[in-house]
Amino acid sequence: MKNIILIGFMGVGKGSVAREVIKNSKYMAIDTDDLIESMENRRIKTIFEKDGEEYFRKLEKSVSKWLQMSVQNTLISTGGGFYKQTNIKNIGIIVLLDSPFDAIIKRIKEHSNAVKKLKKRPLLADLEKAKELYDARRPEYLKLADIVVDVNGKSVEECSIELLKKVKRHV
């Protein structure tokens, strides 16, 4: 079993899909943003506000090195910009969870905890800028991905099943 790395735009459902995958597989799961929050003992939003995005990206680099050296047989959910880590291909199989931007925003806004979900994603504060970021990142995600799972209009369970089938065929 290799690591599975979930990439995709913020709010696409990487954490939700990861939780579903571990119910139906032998994988453990970790989240790079959770690791960073633990390392820093503060929220991502606070890191961005106090130290900026550049500092946050340095923390991601540290996490990526640790993942490569220390983690096996794990499903790794990543933050939206983690895909830029130069060693990501050495960490595991890269699975893109893909969805149109409008569907991602709709999904977040319809969530029972929508206010909290939007608040914890500082880069979604300005939806026009977020759309520009999505448009810039999506081609990069597609180029990097070993596997693509289109999550639009599918349940978390359907996405999990599709992901596991595609990973099994890929290995």
mmCIF file with all atom_site columns, C-alpha atoms in Angstrom:
data_model
loop_
_atom_site.group_PDB
_atom_site.id
_atom_site.type_symbol
_atom_site.label_atom_id
_atom_site.label_alt_id
_atom_site.label_comp_id
_atom_site.label_asym_id
_atom_site.label_entity_id
_atom_site.label_seq_id
_atom_site.pdbx_PDB_ins_code
_atom_site.Cartn_x
_atom_site.Cartn_y
_atom_site.Cartn_z
_atom_site.occupancy
_atom_site.B_iso_or_equiv
_atom_site.pdbx_formal_charge
_atom_site.auth_seq_id
_atom_site.auth_comp_id
_atom_site.auth_asym_id
_atom_site.auth_atom_id
_atom_site.pdbx_PDB_model_num
ATOM 1   C CA . MET A 1 1   ? 0.000   0.000  0.000   1.00 0.00 ? 1   MET A CA 1
ATOM 2   C CA . LYS A 1 2   ? 1.287   3.423  -0.952  1.00 0.00 ? 2   LYS A CA 1
ATOM 3   C CA . ASN A 1 3   ? 0.222   6.736  0.468   1.00 0.00 ? 3   ASN A CA 1
ATOM 4   C CA . ILE A 1 4   ? -2.729  8.402  -1.231  1.00 0.00 ? 4   ILE A CA 1
ATOM 5   C CA . ILE A 1 5   ? -2.501  12.177 -1.419  1.00 0.00 ? 5   ILE A CA 1
ATOM 6   C CA . LEU A 1 6   ? -5.757  14.048 -1.903  1.00 0.00 ? 6   LEU A CA 1
ATOM 7   C CA . ILE A 1 7   ? -5.353  17.353 -3.702  1.00 0.00 ? 7   ILE A CA 1
ATOM 8   C CA . GLY A 1 8   ? -7.958  19.806 -4.914  1.00 0.00 ? 8   GLY A CA 1
ATOM 9   C CA . PHE A 1 9   ? -9.334  23.251 -4.305  1.00 0.00 ? 9   PHE A CA 1
ATOM 10  C CA . MET A 1 10  ? -10.276 24.272 -0.790  1.00 0.00 ? 10  MET A CA 1
ATOM 11  C CA . GLY A 1 11  ? -13.759 23.129 0.121   1.00 0.00 ? 11  GLY A CA 1
ATOM 12  C CA . VAL A 1 12  ? -13.937 20.380 -2.523  1.00 0.00 ? 12  VAL A CA 1
ATOM 13  C CA . GLY A 1 13  ? -14.384 17.734 0.191   1.00 0.00 ? 13  GLY A CA 1
ATOM 14  C CA . LYS A 1 14  ? -10.942 16.235 0.730   1.00 0.00 ? 14  LYS A CA 1
ATOM 15  C CA . GLY A 1 15  ? -11.484 15.787 4.463   1.00 0.00 ? 15  GLY A CA 1
ATOM 16  C CA . SER A 1 16  ? -14.976 14.318 4.048   1.00 0.00 ? 16  SER A CA 1
ATOM 17  C CA . VAL A 1 17  ? -13.833 11.868 1.379   1.00 0.00 ? 17  VAL A CA 1
ATOM 18  C CA . ALA A 1 18  ? -10.801 10.900 3.482   1.00 0.00 ? 18  ALA A CA 1
ATOM 19  C CA . ARG A 1 19  ? -13.006 10.067 6.477   1.00 0.00 ? 19  ARG A CA 1
ATOM 20  C CA . GLU A 1 20  ? -15.199 7.891  4.251   1.00 0.00 ? 20  GLU A CA 1
ATOM 21  C CA . VAL A 1 21  ? -12.223 6.123  2.629   1.00 0.00 ? 21  VAL A CA 1
ATOM 22  C CA . ILE A 1 22  ? -10.746 5.088  5.970   1.00 0.00 ? 22  ILE A CA 1
ATOM 23  C CA . LYS A 1 23  ? -14.061 3.486  6.945   1.00 0.00 ? 23  LYS A CA 1
ATOM 24  C CA . ASN A 1 24  ? -13.796 1.199  3.909   1.00 0.00 ? 24  ASN A CA 1
ATOM 25  C CA . SER A 1 25  ? -10.078 0.490  3.719   1.00 0.00 ? 25  SER A CA 1
ATOM 26  C CA . LYS A 1 26  ? -6.951  -0.276 5.715   1.00 0.00 ? 26  LYS A CA 1
ATOM 27  C CA . TYR A 1 27  ? -5.626  3.255  5.360   1.00 0.00 ? 27  TYR A CA 1
ATOM 28  C CA . MET A 1 28  ? -4.965  5.645  8.217   1.00 0.00 ? 28  MET A CA 1
ATOM 29  C CA . ALA A 1 29  ? -5.693  9.309  7.509   1.00 0.00 ? 29  ALA A CA 1
ATOM 30  C CA . ILE A 1 30  ? -3.978  12.585 8.302   1.00 0.00 ? 30  ILE A CA 1
ATOM 31  C CA . ASP A 1 31  ? -4.562  16.155 7.181   1.00 0.00 ? 31  ASP A CA 1
ATOM 32  C CA . THR A 1 32  ? -1.695  18.515 6.394   1.00 0.00 ? 32  THR A CA 1
ATOM 33  C CA . ASP A 1 33  ? -3.570  21.565 7.705   1.00 0.00 ? 33  ASP A CA 1
ATOM 34  C CA . ASP A 1 34  ? -4.289  19.730 10.973  1.00 0.00 ? 34  ASP A CA 1
ATOM 35  C CA . LEU A 1 35  ? -0.595  18.848 11.260  1.00 0.00 ? 35  LEU A CA 1
ATOM 36  C CA . ILE A 1 36  ? 0.365   22.488 10.758  1.00 0.00 ? 36  ILE A CA 1
ATOM 37  C CA . GLU A 1 37  ? -2.161  23.660 13.334  1.00 0.00 ? 37  GLU A CA 1
ATOM 38  C CA . SER A 1 38  ? -0.735  21.132 15.805  1.00 0.00 ? 38  SER A CA 1
ATOM 39  C CA . MET A 1 39  ? 2.853   22.183 15.081  1.00 0.00 ? 39  MET A CA 1
ATOM 40  C CA . GLU A 1 40  ? 2.017   25.848 15.570  1.00 0.00 ? 40  GLU A CA 1
ATOM 41  C CA . ASN A 1 41  ? -0.653  25.412 18.255  1.00 0.00 ? 41  ASN A CA 1
ATOM 42  C CA . ARG A 1 42  ? -2.889  27.858 16.384  1.00 0.00 ? 42  ARG A CA 1
ATOM 43  C CA . ARG A 1 43  ? -5.424  27.919 13.554  1.00 0.00 ? 43  ARG A CA 1
ATOM 44  C CA . ILE A 1 44  ? -4.530  28.322 9.871   1.00 0.00 ? 44  ILE A CA 1
ATOM 45  C CA . LYS A 1 45  ? -6.536  31.554 9.782   1.00 0.00 ? 45  LYS A CA 1
ATOM 46  C CA . THR A 1 46  ? -4.410  32.969 12.622  1.00 0.00 ? 46  THR A CA 1
ATOM 47  C CA . ILE A 1 47  ? -1.180  31.880 10.919  1.00 0.00 ? 47  ILE A CA 1
ATOM 48  C CA . PHE A 1 48  ? -2.242  33.717 7.749   1.00 0.00 ? 48  PHE A CA 1
ATOM 49  C CA . GLU A 1 49  ? -3.312  36.827 9.704   1.00 0.00 ? 49  GLU A CA 1
ATOM 50  C CA . LYS A 1 50  ? -0.215  37.046 11.923  1.00 0.00 ? 50  LYS A CA 1
ATOM 51  C CA . ASP A 1 51  ? 2.583   35.673 9.727   1.00 0.00 ? 51  ASP A CA 1
ATOM 52  C CA . GLY A 1 52  ? 1.212   35.627 6.167   1.00 0.00 ? 52  GLY A CA 1
ATOM 53  C CA . GLU A 1 53  ? 0.917   33.094 3.380   1.00 0.00 ? 53  GLU A CA 1
ATOM 54  C CA . GLU A 1 54  ? 4.674   32.840 2.763   1.00 0.00 ? 54  GLU A CA 1
ATOM 55  C CA . TYR A 1 55  ? 5.254   31.614 6.325   1.00 0.00 ? 55  TYR A CA 1
ATOM 56  C CA . PHE A 1 56  ? 2.380   29.148 5.977   1.00 0.00 ? 56  PHE A CA 1
ATOM 57  C CA . ARG A 1 57  ? 3.936   27.741 2.779   1.00 0.00 ? 57  ARG A CA 1
ATOM 58  C CA . LYS A 1 58  ? 7.218   27.189 4.672   1.00 0.00 ? 58  LYS A CA 1
ATOM 59  C CA . LEU A 1 59  ? 5.270   25.172 7.232   1.00 0.00 ? 59  LEU A CA 1
ATOM 60  C CA . GLU A 1 60  ? 3.772   23.107 4.406   1.00 0.00 ? 60  GLU A CA 1
ATOM 61  C CA . LYS A 1 61  ? 7.293   22.432 3.109   1.00 0.00 ? 61  LYS A CA 1
ATOM 62  C CA . SER A 1 62  ? 8.337   21.143 6.519   1.00 0.00 ? 62  SER A CA 1
ATOM 63  C CA . VAL A 1 63  ? 5.280   18.882 6.648   1.00 0.00 ? 63  VAL A CA 1
ATOM 64  C CA . SER A 1 64  ? 5.943   17.568 3.126   1.00 0.00 ? 64  SER A CA 1
ATOM 65  C CA . LYS A 1 65  ? 9.494   16.554 4.058   1.00 0.00 ? 65  LYS A CA 1
ATOM 66  C CA . TRP A 1 66  ? 8.241   14.780 7.176   1.00 0.00 ? 66  TRP A CA 1
ATOM 67  C CA . LEU A 1 67  ? 5.535   12.955 5.192   1.00 0.00 ? 67  LEU A CA 1
ATOM 68  C CA . GLN A 1 68  ? 8.074   11.720 2.647   1.00 0.00 ? 68  GLN A CA 1
ATOM 69  C CA . MET A 1 69  ? 10.454  10.421 5.300   1.00 0.00 ? 69  MET A CA 1
ATOM 70  C CA . SER A 1 70  ? 8.045   9.131  7.919   1.00 0.00 ? 70  SER A CA 1
ATOM 71  C CA . VAL A 1 71  ? 4.580   8.234  6.617   1.00 0.00 ? 71  VAL A CA 1
ATOM 72  C CA . GLN A 1 72  ? 3.438   5.067  4.836   1.00 0.00 ? 72  GLN A CA 1
ATOM 73  C CA . ASN A 1 73  ? 0.097   3.452  3.994   1.00 0.00 ? 73  ASN A CA 1
ATOM 74  C CA . THR A 1 74  ? -1.759  6.641  4.805   1.00 0.00 ? 74  THR A CA 1
ATOM 75  C CA . LEU A 1 75  ? -4.406  8.749  3.144   1.00 0.00 ? 75  LEU A CA 1
ATOM 76  C CA . ILE A 1 76  ? -3.182  12.350 3.259   1.00 0.00 ? 76  ILE A CA 1
ATOM 77  C CA . SER A 1 77  ? -5.657  15.206 2.861   1.00 0.00 ? 77  SER A CA 1
ATOM 78  C CA . THR A 1 78  ? -3.906  18.397 1.849   1.00 0.00 ? 78  THR A CA 1
ATOM 79  C CA . GLY A 1 79  ? -4.609  22.094 1.854   1.00 0.00 ? 79  GLY A CA 1
ATOM 80  C CA . GLY A 1 80  ? -5.474  23.636 -1.506  1.00 0.00 ? 80  GLY A CA 1
ATOM 81  C CA . GLY A 1 81  ? -1.941  24.884 -2.179  1.00 0.00 ? 81  GLY A CA 1
ATOM 82  C CA . PHE A 1 82  ? -0.013  21.865 -0.879  1.00 0.00 ? 82  PHE A CA 1
ATOM 83  C CA . TYR A 1 83  ? 0.229   20.438 -4.402  1.00 0.00 ? 83  TYR A CA 1
ATOM 84  C CA . LYS A 1 84  ? 3.088   22.901 -5.065  1.00 0.00 ? 84  LYS A CA 1
ATOM 85  C CA . GLN A 1 85  ? 5.453   20.963 -2.796  1.00 0.00 ? 85  GLN A CA 1
ATOM 86  C CA . THR A 1 86  ? 8.310   19.842 -5.032  1.00 0.00 ? 86  THR A CA 1
ATOM 87  C CA . ASN A 1 87  ? 8.529   16.403 -3.401  1.00 0.00 ? 87  ASN A CA 1
ATOM 88  C CA . ILE A 1 88  ? 4.812   15.582 -3.581  1.00 0.00 ? 88  ILE A CA 1
ATOM 89  C CA . LYS A 1 89  ? 5.281   12.842 -6.206  1.00 0.00 ? 89  LYS A CA 1
ATOM 90  C CA . ASN A 1 90  ? 7.685   11.115 -3.782  1.00 0.00 ? 90  ASN A CA 1
ATOM 91  C CA . ILE A 1 91  ? 5.066   11.003 -1.041  1.00 0.00 ? 91  ILE A CA 1
ATOM 92  C CA . GLY A 1 92  ? 2.442   8.876  -2.801  1.00 0.00 ? 92  GLY A CA 1
ATOM 93  C CA . ILE A 1 93  ? -0.254  8.506  -5.450  1.00 0.00 ? 93  ILE A CA 1
ATOM 94  C CA . ILE A 1 94  ? -1.830  11.875 -6.170  1.00 0.00 ? 94  ILE A CA 1
ATOM 95  C CA . VAL A 1 95  ? -5.613  11.894 -6.404  1.00 0.00 ? 95  VAL A CA 1
ATOM 96  C CA . LEU A 1 96  ? -7.371  15.061 -7.513  1.00 0.00 ? 96  LEU A CA 1
ATOM 97  C CA . LEU A 1 97  ? -10.870 15.610 -6.189  1.00 0.00 ? 97  LEU A CA 1
ATOM 98  C CA . ASP A 1 98  ? -12.282 17.787 -8.949  1.00 0.00 ? 98  ASP A CA 1
ATOM 99  C CA . SER A 1 99  ? -15.385 19.965 -9.089  1.00 0.00 ? 99  SER A CA 1
ATOM 100 C CA . PRO A 1 100 ? -16.436 23.216 -10.736 1.00 0.00 ? 100 PRO A CA 1
ATOM 101 C CA . PHE A 1 101 ? -15.813 26.320 -8.591  1.00 0.00 ? 101 PHE A CA 1
ATOM 102 C CA . ASP A 1 102 ? -19.505 27.230 -8.298  1.00 0.00 ? 102 ASP A CA 1
ATOM 103 C CA . ALA A 1 103 ? -20.339 23.710 -7.101  1.00 0.00 ? 103 ALA A CA 1
ATOM 104 C CA . ILE A 1 104 ? -17.631 23.932 -4.410  1.00 0.00 ? 104 ILE A CA 1
ATOM 105 C CA . ILE A 1 105 ? -18.967 27.252 -3.121  1.00 0.00 ? 105 ILE A CA 1
ATOM 106 C CA . LYS A 1 106 ? -22.544 25.928 -3.204  1.00 0.00 ? 106 LYS A CA 1
ATOM 107 C CA . ARG A 1 107 ? -21.469 22.824 -1.284  1.00 0.00 ? 107 ARG A CA 1
ATOM 108 C CA . ILE A 1 108 ? -19.810 24.933 1.423   1.00 0.00 ? 108 ILE A CA 1
ATOM 109 C CA . LYS A 1 109 ? -22.730 27.373 1.707   1.00 0.00 ? 109 LYS A CA 1
ATOM 110 C CA . GLU A 1 110 ? -25.276 24.545 1.987   1.00 0.00 ? 110 GLU A CA 1
ATOM 111 C CA . HIS A 1 111 ? -23.309 22.771 4.723   1.00 0.00 ? 111 HIS A CA 1
ATOM 112 C CA . SER A 1 112 ? -24.892 22.893 8.180   1.00 0.00 ? 112 SER A CA 1
ATOM 113 C CA . ASN A 1 113 ? -21.679 24.473 9.474   1.00 0.00 ? 113 ASN A CA 1
ATOM 114 C CA . ALA A 1 114 ? -21.243 26.889 6.537   1.00 0.00 ? 114 ALA A CA 1
ATOM 115 C CA . VAL A 1 115 ? -20.200 29.968 8.513   1.00 0.00 ? 115 VAL A CA 1
ATOM 116 C CA . LYS A 1 116 ? -17.402 28.064 10.269  1.00 0.00 ? 116 LYS A CA 1
ATOM 117 C CA . LYS A 1 117 ? -16.278 26.397 7.032   1.00 0.00 ? 117 LYS A CA 1
ATOM 118 C CA . LEU A 1 118 ? -15.987 29.748 5.235   1.00 0.00 ? 118 LEU A CA 1
ATOM 119 C CA . LYS A 1 119 ? -14.329 31.418 8.217   1.00 0.00 ? 119 LYS A CA 1
ATOM 120 C CA . LYS A 1 120 ? -11.530 28.839 8.437   1.00 0.00 ? 120 LYS A CA 1
ATOM 121 C CA . ARG A 1 121 ? -10.584 29.361 4.777   1.00 0.00 ? 121 ARG A CA 1
ATOM 122 C CA . PRO A 1 122 ? -8.993  32.816 4.582   1.00 0.00 ? 122 PRO A CA 1
ATOM 123 C CA . LEU A 1 123 ? -8.492  32.609 0.817   1.00 0.00 ? 123 LEU A CA 1
ATOM 124 C CA . LEU A 1 124 ? -12.282 32.321 0.304   1.00 0.00 ? 124 LEU A CA 1
ATOM 125 C CA . ALA A 1 125 ? -12.977 35.707 1.917   1.00 0.00 ? 125 ALA A CA 1
ATOM 126 C CA . ASP A 1 126 ? -13.081 37.333 -1.542  1.00 0.00 ? 126 ASP A CA 1
ATOM 127 C CA . LEU A 1 127 ? -14.950 35.012 -3.936  1.00 0.00 ? 127 LEU A CA 1
ATOM 128 C CA . GLU A 1 128 ? -13.748 36.862 -7.039  1.00 0.00 ? 128 GLU A CA 1
ATOM 129 C CA . LYS A 1 129 ? -10.112 36.368 -6.025  1.00 0.00 ? 129 LYS A CA 1
ATOM 130 C CA . ALA A 1 130 ? -10.884 32.796 -4.987  1.00 0.00 ? 130 ALA A CA 1
ATOM 131 C CA . LYS A 1 131 ? -12.297 32.085 -8.461  1.00 0.00 ? 131 LYS A CA 1
ATOM 132 C CA . GLU A 1 132 ? -9.125  33.497 -10.030 1.00 0.00 ? 132 GLU A CA 1
ATOM 133 C CA . LEU A 1 133 ? -7.075  31.244 -7.752  1.00 0.00 ? 133 LEU A CA 1
ATOM 134 C CA . TYR A 1 134 ? -9.234  28.235 -8.699  1.00 0.00 ? 134 TYR A CA 1
ATOM 135 C CA . ASP A 1 135 ? -8.799  29.027 -12.414 1.00 0.00 ? 135 ASP A CA 1
ATOM 136 C CA . ALA A 1 136 ? -5.023  29.254 -11.958 1.00 0.00 ? 136 ALA A CA 1
ATOM 137 C CA . ARG A 1 137 ? -4.720  26.083 -9.864  1.00 0.00 ? 137 ARG A CA 1
ATOM 138 C CA . ARG A 1 138 ? -7.075  23.701 -11.662 1.00 0.00 ? 138 ARG A CA 1
ATOM 139 C CA . PRO A 1 139 ? -4.835  23.099 -14.731 1.00 0.00 ? 139 PRO A CA 1
ATOM 140 C CA . GLU A 1 140 ? -1.901  22.525 -12.366 1.00 0.00 ? 140 GLU A CA 1
ATOM 141 C CA . TYR A 1 141 ? -3.945  20.028 -10.326 1.00 0.00 ? 141 TYR A CA 1
ATOM 142 C CA . LEU A 1 142 ? -4.930  18.154 -13.500 1.00 0.00 ? 142 LEU A CA 1
ATOM 143 C CA . LYS A 1 143 ? -1.341  18.024 -14.739 1.00 0.00 ? 143 LYS A CA 1
ATOM 144 C CA . LEU A 1 144 ? -0.032  16.688 -11.423 1.00 0.00 ? 144 LEU A CA 1
ATOM 145 C CA . ALA A 1 145 ? -2.744  14.132 -10.659 1.00 0.00 ? 145 ALA A CA 1
ATOM 146 C CA . ASP A 1 146 ? -2.219  10.410 -11.155 1.00 0.00 ? 146 ASP A CA 1
ATOM 147 C CA . ILE A 1 147 ? -5.966  9.900  -10.689 1.00 0.00 ? 147 ILE A CA 1
ATOM 148 C CA . VAL A 1 148 ? -8.936  12.279 -11.021 1.00 0.00 ? 148 VAL A CA 1
ATOM 149 C CA . VAL A 1 149 ? -12.221 11.761 -9.177  1.00 0.00 ? 149 VAL A CA 1
ATOM 150 C CA . ASP A 1 150 ? -15.011 14.104 -10.272 1.00 0.00 ? 150 ASP A CA 1
ATOM 151 C CA . VAL A 1 151 ? -16.947 14.749 -7.047  1.00 0.00 ? 151 VAL A CA 1
ATOM 152 C CA . ASN A 1 152 ? -19.619 16.984 -8.570  1.00 0.00 ? 152 ASN A CA 1
ATOM 153 C CA . GLY A 1 153 ? -23.111 15.694 -7.823  1.00 0.00 ? 153 GLY A CA 1
ATOM 154 C CA . LYS A 1 154 ? -21.819 12.572 -6.049  1.00 0.00 ? 154 LYS A CA 1
ATOM 155 C CA . SER A 1 155 ? -22.156 11.541 -2.439  1.00 0.00 ? 155 SER A CA 1
ATOM 156 C CA . VAL A 1 156 ? -19.082 11.229 -0.260  1.00 0.00 ? 156 VAL A CA 1
ATOM 157 C CA . GLU A 1 157 ? -19.616 7.472  -0.283  1.00 0.00 ? 157 GLU A CA 1
ATOM 158 C CA . GLU A 1 158 ? -19.720 7.341  -4.100  1.00 0.00 ? 158 GLU A CA 1
ATOM 159 C CA . CYS A 1 159 ? -16.525 9.387  -4.290  1.00 0.00 ? 159 CYS A CA 1
ATOM 160 C CA . SER A 1 160 ? -14.823 7.092  -1.771  1.00 0.00 ? 160 SER A CA 1
ATOM 161 C CA . ILE A 1 161 ? -15.756 3.949  -3.703  1.00 0.00 ? 161 ILE A CA 1
ATOM 162 C CA . GLU A 1 162 ? -14.592 5.453  -7.005  1.00 0.00 ? 162 GLU A CA 1
ATOM 163 C CA . LEU A 1 163 ? -11.317 6.619  -5.447  1.00 0.00 ? 163 LEU A CA 1
ATOM 164 C CA . LEU A 1 164 ? -10.502 3.198  -3.982  1.00 0.00 ? 164 LEU A CA 1
ATOM 165 C CA . LYS A 1 165 ? -11.306 1.427  -7.285  1.00 0.00 ? 165 LYS A CA 1
ATOM 166 C CA . LYS A 1 166 ? -9.104  3.813  -9.265  1.00 0.00 ? 166 LYS A CA 1
ATOM 167 C CA . VAL A 1 167 ? -6.228  3.547  -6.776  1.00 0.00 ? 167 VAL A CA 1
ATOM 168 C CA . LYS A 1 168 ? -6.406  -0.261 -6.910  1.00 0.00 ? 168 LYS A CA 1
ATOM 169 C CA . ARG A 1 169 ? -6.190  -0.173 -10.728 1.00 0.00 ? 169 ARG A CA 1
ATOM 170 C CA . HIS A 1 170 ? -3.341  2.346  -10.600 1.00 0.00 ? 170 HIS A CA 1
ATOM 171 C CA . VAL A 1 171 ? -1.042  0.411  -8.266  1.00 0.00 ? 171 VAL A CA 1
#
